[in-house]
Amino acid sequence: MIKYYLFLPITLLLILTLPLLLSLFPPHFLSPPPQQLPIPSTTELSDLSLFSRATSSATSSPSSTSSSFFRLGTHHNPTLKIAFLFLTNTPLHFSPLWTRFFNTTSSDRFTIYIHADPDTLVPDPGGFFANRFIKSFHTERSSATLISASRRLIAEAILDDPLNTFFALVSQSCVPIHSFDYVYDTVFNKTVANSKKPRFKSIIEILSNEITLPSRYVSRGENVMMPEVPYDKFRVGSQFFILNKKHALMVLKERKLWRKFKLPCLKIQSCYPEEHYFPTFLGMEDPGGCTGYTLTRVNWTGSVDGHPHLYNPPEVSAELIYKLRESNFSNDYLFARKFSPDCLEPLLDLADSVLFKD
């Protein structure tokens, strides 16, 4: 009996101190899930001002796809450009390879813009990339910040040069696997010289039958996307695309869907807004003006934590490049990812004999 009375206060003390111990040393299973922070209002206001200036500038100057730019056979016919939009949070390890790519053509056929996360050190690679960094804000995976960064790049490209006609989004781990001429001819569909009003399609993947769509749709909560984005309109596609100018301007003017897609996700493991916003919006507004597929090759075999296969130097060969080019569409793939930074040298060794030899 005496032992029982001695044990009772100790048990009571443990019960009373348990909440304090859990608050100081929470077990893993009780830890709250990681939370996304909303995009700061100051960043939103800065973006809105930029987008407004870009759309206004396009309205006040001739469009690069308007009839006034297509007096073919005369000295008034301009050279239309592809704007290459580099979205990165690491150094541009493959800039020497891209430099070789751009060196195969005239500098009046392309422009370059770089959005580098300000929280990381991304040195200026020089050459074609010198002073091509735009005003950038923080980005993080599986968040709407990547949508904002992509729109920012598009807006800066539109403001910078009215001849920018296509806008190609690429990452730091992405490399070209064809010559510039092949890319240019593919994007412009080789029809400009034979058409008074060329129909340029955006090259963007728009899929409606992926098995992950249901879980991704509710990643912000049940019915949160309604009524702006009903489930039957919800689409997915590669983050990397090539938009024509018409669609680029539409994206900058869009507000309704953005109010939904910018909301932080509750289920981050199912949240990839950068893969949904652009396909959903263009799938709703102009599906006929899009290819429905991407020309950036990625290998999802053995993906880990949502990341695709990362190619390493021993895998780089002519055979790999030829295989990466193969597609089920009317054109080869133009770009491929992801390559580790130490793939630079073996890729440079293949530049003239394979990569840029069509």
Short mmCIF file of N, CA and C in Angstrom, two decimals, residues 181-301:
data_model
loop_
_atom_site.label_atom_id
_atom_site.label_comp_id
_atom_site.label_asym_id
_atom_site.label_seq_id
_atom_site.Cartn_x
_atom_site.Cartn_y
_atom_site.Cartn_z
N ASP A 181 19.10 26.57 -86.32
CA ASP A 181 18.26 26.64 -87.53
C ASP A 181 17.10 25.65 -87.45
N TYR A 182 17.38 24.45 -86.96
CA TYR A 182 16.32 23.45 -86.84
C TYR A 182 15.26 23.93 -85.85
N VAL A 183 15.71 24.45 -84.72
CA VAL A 183 14.77 24.96 -83.71
C VAL A 183 13.94 26.10 -84.29
N TYR A 184 14.59 27.02 -84.95
CA TYR A 184 13.89 28.20 -85.51
C TYR A 184 12.86 27.77 -86.55
N ASP A 185 13.26 26.90 -87.45
CA ASP A 185 12.34 26.44 -88.49
C ASP A 185 11.17 25.67 -87.91
N THR A 186 11.43 24.89 -86.86
CA THR A 186 10.35 24.13 -86.23
C THR A 186 9.35 25.05 -85.55
N VAL A 187 9.86 26.02 -84.80
CA VAL A 187 8.99 26.94 -84.07
C VAL A 187 8.15 27.78 -85.02
N PHE A 188 8.76 28.26 -86.09
CA PHE A 188 8.02 29.09 -87.05
C PHE A 188 7.34 28.25 -88.13
N ASN A 189 7.44 26.95 -88.01
CA ASN A 189 6.67 26.02 -88.84
C ASN A 189 7.01 26.09 -90.32
N LYS A 190 8.10 26.75 -90.66
CA LYS A 190 8.59 26.83 -92.04
C LYS A 190 7.52 27.33 -93.03
N THR A 191 6.57 28.11 -92.55
CA THR A 191 5.47 28.51 -93.43
C THR A 191 5.40 30.01 -93.64
N VAL A 192 6.27 30.76 -92.97
CA VAL A 192 6.16 32.22 -93.02
C VAL A 192 6.26 32.75 -94.44
N ALA A 193 7.21 32.23 -95.22
CA ALA A 193 7.45 32.76 -96.55
C ALA A 193 6.29 32.49 -97.51
N ASN A 194 5.43 31.53 -97.17
CA ASN A 194 4.34 31.16 -98.06
C ASN A 194 2.97 31.54 -97.52
N SER A 195 2.94 32.40 -96.52
CA SER A 195 1.67 32.73 -95.90
C SER A 195 1.58 34.22 -95.61
N LYS A 196 0.47 34.84 -96.03
CA LYS A 196 0.26 36.25 -95.74
C LYS A 196 -0.08 36.45 -94.26
N LYS A 197 -0.78 35.49 -93.68
CA LYS A 197 -1.13 35.55 -92.26
C LYS A 197 -0.74 34.22 -91.61
N PRO A 198 0.53 34.09 -91.28
CA PRO A 198 0.99 32.82 -90.71
C PRO A 198 0.30 32.51 -89.39
N ARG A 199 0.01 31.23 -89.19
CA ARG A 199 -0.66 30.78 -87.97
C ARG A 199 0.40 30.11 -87.10
N PHE A 200 0.87 30.83 -86.11
CA PHE A 200 1.90 30.29 -85.23
C PHE A 200 1.25 29.64 -84.02
N LYS A 201 1.50 28.37 -83.81
CA LYS A 201 0.94 27.69 -82.64
C LYS A 201 1.93 27.71 -81.48
N SER A 202 1.40 27.83 -80.28
CA SER A 202 2.23 27.66 -79.10
C SER A 202 2.53 26.18 -78.91
N ILE A 203 3.78 25.90 -78.53
CA ILE A 203 4.20 24.52 -78.30
C ILE A 203 4.14 24.29 -76.80
N ILE A 204 3.02 23.77 -76.35
CA ILE A 204 2.79 23.57 -74.92
C ILE A 204 1.98 22.30 -74.70
N GLU A 205 2.39 21.53 -73.71
CA GLU A 205 1.71 20.27 -73.41
C GLU A 205 0.42 20.55 -72.62
N ILE A 206 -0.69 19.96 -73.07
CA ILE A 206 -1.98 20.11 -72.40
C ILE A 206 -2.62 18.73 -72.31
N LEU A 207 -2.62 18.15 -71.09
CA LEU A 207 -3.10 16.79 -70.89
C LEU A 207 -4.30 16.78 -69.94
N SER A 208 -5.26 15.90 -70.23
CA SER A 208 -6.47 15.84 -69.41
C SER A 208 -6.71 14.47 -68.78
N ASN A 209 -5.81 13.50 -69.04
CA ASN A 209 -6.07 12.14 -68.59
C ASN A 209 -5.00 11.58 -67.68
N GLU A 210 -4.23 12.44 -67.03
CA GLU A 210 -3.20 11.97 -66.12
C GLU A 210 -3.82 11.45 -64.82
N ILE A 211 -3.28 10.36 -64.30
CA ILE A 211 -3.87 9.74 -63.11
C ILE A 211 -3.69 10.59 -61.86
N THR A 212 -2.77 11.54 -61.89
CA THR A 212 -2.54 12.38 -60.71
C THR A 212 -3.46 13.59 -60.65
N LEU A 213 -4.25 13.82 -61.69
CA LEU A 213 -5.09 15.03 -61.72
C LEU A 213 -6.04 15.16 -60.53
N PRO A 214 -6.75 14.10 -60.11
CA PRO A 214 -7.68 14.27 -58.97
C PRO A 214 -7.01 14.78 -57.70
N SER A 215 -5.86 14.19 -57.34
CA SER A 215 -5.18 14.62 -56.11
C SER A 215 -4.59 16.02 -56.25
N ARG A 216 -4.13 16.34 -57.42
CA ARG A 216 -3.57 17.68 -57.63
C ARG A 216 -4.66 18.75 -57.61
N TYR A 217 -5.83 18.39 -58.10
CA TYR A 217 -6.93 19.36 -58.15
C TYR A 217 -7.34 19.81 -56.75
N VAL A 218 -7.27 18.92 -55.77
CA VAL A 218 -7.72 19.24 -54.41
C VAL A 218 -6.54 19.55 -53.49
N SER A 219 -5.36 19.84 -54.06
CA SER A 219 -4.19 20.08 -53.22
C SER A 219 -4.33 21.35 -52.38
N ARG A 220 -5.22 22.25 -52.77
CA ARG A 220 -5.49 23.46 -51.98
C ARG A 220 -6.71 23.30 -51.08
N GLY A 221 -7.38 22.16 -51.20
CA GLY A 221 -8.58 21.90 -50.44
C GLY A 221 -9.75 21.57 -51.36
N GLU A 222 -10.77 20.94 -50.81
CA GLU A 222 -11.95 20.56 -51.59
C GLU A 222 -12.67 21.80 -52.12
N ASN A 223 -12.98 21.78 -53.42
CA ASN A 223 -13.79 22.83 -54.08
C ASN A 223 -13.15 24.22 -54.06
N VAL A 224 -11.88 24.32 -53.67
CA VAL A 224 -11.24 25.64 -53.63
C VAL A 224 -11.11 26.23 -55.03
N MET A 225 -10.90 25.39 -56.04
CA MET A 225 -10.68 25.90 -57.41
C MET A 225 -11.98 26.35 -58.08
N MET A 226 -13.10 26.00 -57.50
CA MET A 226 -14.39 26.38 -58.07
C MET A 226 -14.72 27.84 -57.72
N PRO A 227 -15.52 28.52 -58.57
CA PRO A 227 -16.08 28.06 -59.85
C PRO A 227 -15.17 28.35 -61.04
N GLU A 228 -14.07 29.07 -60.81
CA GLU A 228 -13.23 29.50 -61.93
C GLU A 228 -12.62 28.32 -62.69
N VAL A 229 -12.24 27.27 -61.95
CA VAL A 229 -11.58 26.13 -62.59
C VAL A 229 -12.32 24.85 -62.22
N PRO A 230 -13.36 24.48 -62.96
CA PRO A 230 -14.02 23.19 -62.70
C PRO A 230 -13.07 22.04 -63.05
N TYR A 231 -13.30 20.90 -62.42
CA TYR A 231 -12.37 19.79 -62.60
C TYR A 231 -12.24 19.37 -64.06
N ASP A 232 -13.33 19.42 -64.82
CA ASP A 232 -13.26 18.96 -66.20
C ASP A 232 -12.46 19.91 -67.10
N LYS A 233 -12.06 21.06 -66.58
CA LYS A 233 -11.22 22.01 -67.33
C LYS A 233 -9.79 22.03 -66.82
N PHE A 234 -9.53 21.30 -65.75
CA PHE A 234 -8.21 21.28 -65.12
C PHE A 234 -7.25 20.45 -65.96
N ARG A 235 -6.10 21.01 -66.30
CA ARG A 235 -5.14 20.36 -67.19
C ARG A 235 -3.75 20.34 -66.56
N VAL A 236 -2.88 19.51 -67.13
CA VAL A 236 -1.50 19.40 -66.67
C VAL A 236 -0.59 19.34 -67.89
N GLY A 237 0.64 19.75 -67.73
CA GLY A 237 1.60 19.69 -68.82
C GLY A 237 2.98 20.06 -68.34
N SER A 238 3.96 19.86 -69.19
CA SER A 238 5.33 20.22 -68.85
C SER A 238 5.43 21.70 -68.47
N GLN A 239 6.28 21.97 -67.50
CA GLN A 239 6.51 23.35 -67.08
C GLN A 239 7.16 24.17 -68.19
N PHE A 240 7.81 23.50 -69.13
CA PHE A 240 8.61 24.19 -70.14
C PHE A 240 7.88 24.20 -71.48
N PHE A 241 7.74 25.39 -72.05
CA PHE A 241 6.90 25.60 -73.22
C PHE A 241 7.52 26.62 -74.15
N ILE A 242 6.89 26.81 -75.32
CA ILE A 242 7.25 27.89 -76.25
C ILE A 242 5.94 28.56 -76.64
N LEU A 243 5.67 29.73 -76.09
CA LEU A 243 4.42 30.44 -76.36
C LEU A 243 4.58 31.44 -77.49
N ASN A 244 3.52 31.56 -78.32
CA ASN A 244 3.53 32.63 -79.31
C ASN A 244 3.16 33.94 -78.62
N LYS A 245 3.27 35.04 -79.34
CA LYS A 245 3.08 36.35 -78.70
C LYS A 245 1.64 36.58 -78.28
N LYS A 246 0.71 36.09 -79.08
CA LYS A 246 -0.70 36.23 -78.72
C LYS A 246 -0.96 35.60 -77.35
N HIS A 247 -0.49 34.39 -77.17
CA HIS A 247 -0.71 33.69 -75.90
C HIS A 247 0.10 34.30 -74.77
N ALA A 248 1.30 34.79 -75.09
CA ALA A 248 2.12 35.45 -74.07
C ALA A 248 1.39 36.66 -73.50
N LEU A 249 0.76 37.45 -74.35
CA LEU A 249 0.01 38.62 -73.89
C LEU A 249 -1.23 38.20 -73.12
N MET A 250 -1.89 37.15 -73.56
CA MET A 250 -3.06 36.65 -72.84
C MET A 250 -2.68 36.24 -71.41
N VAL A 251 -1.54 35.59 -71.28
CA VAL A 251 -1.07 35.13 -69.97
C VAL A 251 -0.81 36.33 -69.05
N LEU A 252 -0.25 37.40 -69.60
CA LEU A 252 0.05 38.58 -68.78
C LEU A 252 -1.22 39.32 -68.36
N LYS A 253 -2.25 39.24 -69.17
CA LYS A 253 -3.51 39.93 -68.85
C LYS A 253 -4.41 39.12 -67.92
N GLU A 254 -4.14 37.83 -67.80
CA GLU A 254 -5.02 36.94 -67.05
C GLU A 254 -5.00 37.24 -65.56
N ARG A 255 -6.19 37.28 -64.93
CA ARG A 255 -6.30 37.55 -63.50
C ARG A 255 -7.18 36.53 -62.78
N LYS A 256 -8.22 36.06 -63.44
CA LYS A 256 -9.24 35.25 -62.78
C LYS A 256 -8.68 33.92 -62.29
N LEU A 257 -8.01 33.17 -63.14
CA LEU A 257 -7.46 31.89 -62.74
C LEU A 257 -6.30 32.05 -61.76
N TRP A 258 -5.55 33.13 -61.94
CA TRP A 258 -4.41 33.38 -61.07
C TRP A 258 -4.83 33.49 -59.60
N ARG A 259 -6.01 34.04 -59.35
CA ARG A 259 -6.49 34.17 -57.97
C ARG A 259 -6.61 32.81 -57.29
N LYS A 260 -6.84 31.77 -58.08
CA LYS A 260 -6.93 30.42 -57.52
C LYS A 260 -5.56 29.74 -57.46
N PHE A 261 -4.80 29.83 -58.55
CA PHE A 261 -3.54 29.10 -58.63
C PHE A 261 -2.47 29.67 -57.69
N LYS A 262 -2.60 30.93 -57.29
CA LYS A 262 -1.60 31.51 -56.41
C LYS A 262 -1.81 31.12 -54.95
N LEU A 263 -2.93 30.50 -54.62
CA LEU A 263 -3.20 30.11 -53.24
C LEU A 263 -2.21 29.04 -52.78
N PRO A 264 -1.68 29.16 -51.57
CA PRO A 264 -0.77 28.13 -51.06
C PRO A 264 -1.45 26.77 -50.98
N CYS A 265 -0.68 25.73 -51.22
CA CYS A 265 -1.22 24.38 -51.19
C CYS A 265 -1.18 23.82 -49.77
N LEU A 266 -2.19 23.03 -49.44
CA LEU A 266 -2.22 22.33 -48.16
C LEU A 266 -1.51 20.98 -48.26
N LYS A 267 -1.56 20.39 -49.46
CA LYS A 267 -0.91 19.10 -49.71
C LYS A 267 0.23 19.34 -50.71
N ILE A 268 1.39 19.71 -50.17
CA ILE A 268 2.50 20.11 -51.03
C ILE A 268 2.99 18.96 -51.90
N GLN A 269 2.87 17.74 -51.42
CA GLN A 269 3.33 16.59 -52.20
C GLN A 269 2.50 16.39 -53.47
N SER A 270 1.33 17.01 -53.54
CA SER A 270 0.49 16.91 -54.73
C SER A 270 0.37 18.25 -55.45
N CYS A 271 1.24 19.18 -55.12
CA CYS A 271 1.08 20.56 -55.61
C CYS A 271 2.19 20.94 -56.59
N TYR A 272 1.83 21.12 -57.83
CA TYR A 272 2.78 21.56 -58.86
C TYR A 272 2.08 22.60 -59.74
N PRO A 273 1.79 23.78 -59.18
CA PRO A 273 0.99 24.77 -59.94
C PRO A 273 1.63 25.19 -61.25
N GLU A 274 2.98 25.18 -61.33
CA GLU A 274 3.66 25.58 -62.55
C GLU A 274 3.37 24.62 -63.70
N GLU A 275 2.90 23.40 -63.38
CA GLU A 275 2.55 22.43 -64.41
C GLU A 275 1.06 22.47 -64.77
N HIS A 276 0.32 23.35 -64.12
CA HIS A 276 -1.13 23.38 -64.33
C HIS A 276 -1.67 24.72 -64.84
N TYR A 277 -1.08 25.81 -64.37
CA TYR A 277 -1.65 27.13 -64.69
C TYR A 277 -1.69 27.39 -66.19
N PHE A 278 -0.56 27.28 -66.85
CA PHE A 278 -0.50 27.59 -68.28
C PHE A 278 -1.31 26.60 -69.13
N PRO A 279 -1.19 25.28 -68.92
CA PRO A 279 -2.03 24.35 -69.70
C PRO A 279 -3.52 24.53 -69.45
N THR A 280 -3.91 24.81 -68.20
CA THR A 280 -5.33 24.98 -67.90
C THR A 280 -5.87 26.24 -68.57
N PHE A 281 -5.15 27.34 -68.43
CA PHE A 281 -5.61 28.61 -69.00
C PHE A 281 -5.71 28.54 -70.52
N LEU A 282 -4.66 28.09 -71.19
CA LEU A 282 -4.68 28.04 -72.65
C LEU A 282 -5.59 26.93 -73.15
N GLY A 283 -5.74 25.86 -72.36
CA GLY A 283 -6.69 24.81 -72.72
C GLY A 283 -8.12 25.30 -72.68
N MET A 284 -8.40 26.26 -71.82
CA MET A 284 -9.74 26.83 -71.72
C MET A 284 -9.97 27.90 -72.78
N GLU A 285 -8.93 28.70 -73.07
CA GLU A 285 -9.09 29.87 -73.92
C GLU A 285 -8.81 29.64 -75.40
N ASP A 286 -7.83 28.82 -75.72
CA ASP A 286 -7.47 28.64 -77.14
C ASP A 286 -6.76 27.32 -77.37
N PRO A 287 -7.44 26.20 -77.14
CA PRO A 287 -6.77 24.90 -77.34
C PRO A 287 -6.35 24.67 -78.79
N GLY A 288 -7.11 25.22 -79.72
CA GLY A 288 -6.77 25.05 -81.14
C GLY A 288 -5.52 25.79 -81.55
N GLY A 289 -5.11 26.76 -80.75
CA GLY A 289 -3.90 27.52 -81.05
C GLY A 289 -2.66 26.92 -80.41
N CYS A 290 -2.81 25.74 -79.82
CA CYS A 290 -1.69 25.07 -79.14
C CYS A 290 -1.45 23.70 -79.74
N THR A 291 -0.20 23.25 -79.69
CA THR A 291 0.11 21.91 -80.21
C THR A 291 -0.47 20.83 -79.31
N GLY A 292 -0.52 21.10 -78.01
CA GLY A 292 -0.96 20.09 -77.06
C GLY A 292 0.17 19.21 -76.56
N TYR A 293 1.37 19.37 -77.11
CA TYR A 293 2.53 18.60 -76.67
C TYR A 293 3.73 19.53 -76.49
N THR A 294 4.72 19.05 -75.76
CA THR A 294 5.95 19.80 -75.55
C THR A 294 7.06 19.25 -76.44
N LEU A 295 8.06 20.08 -76.73
CA LEU A 295 9.23 19.62 -77.47
C LEU A 295 10.48 19.69 -76.60
N THR A 296 10.27 19.64 -75.28
CA THR A 296 11.36 19.49 -74.32
C THR A 296 11.30 18.08 -73.76
N ARG A 297 12.30 17.28 -74.04
CA ARG A 297 12.30 15.87 -73.65
C ARG A 297 12.73 15.71 -72.20
N VAL A 298 12.05 14.85 -71.48
CA VAL A 298 12.40 14.54 -70.09
C VAL A 298 12.16 13.06 -69.86
N ASN A 299 12.98 12.46 -69.03
CA ASN A 299 12.91 11.03 -68.76
C ASN A 299 12.38 10.83 -67.34
N TRP A 300 11.15 10.32 -67.23
CA TRP A 300 10.55 10.11 -65.93
C TRP A 300 10.78 8.70 -65.38
N THR A 301 11.57 7.91 -66.09
CA THR A 301 11.87 6.56 -65.59
C THR A 301 12.67 6.65 -64.29
#
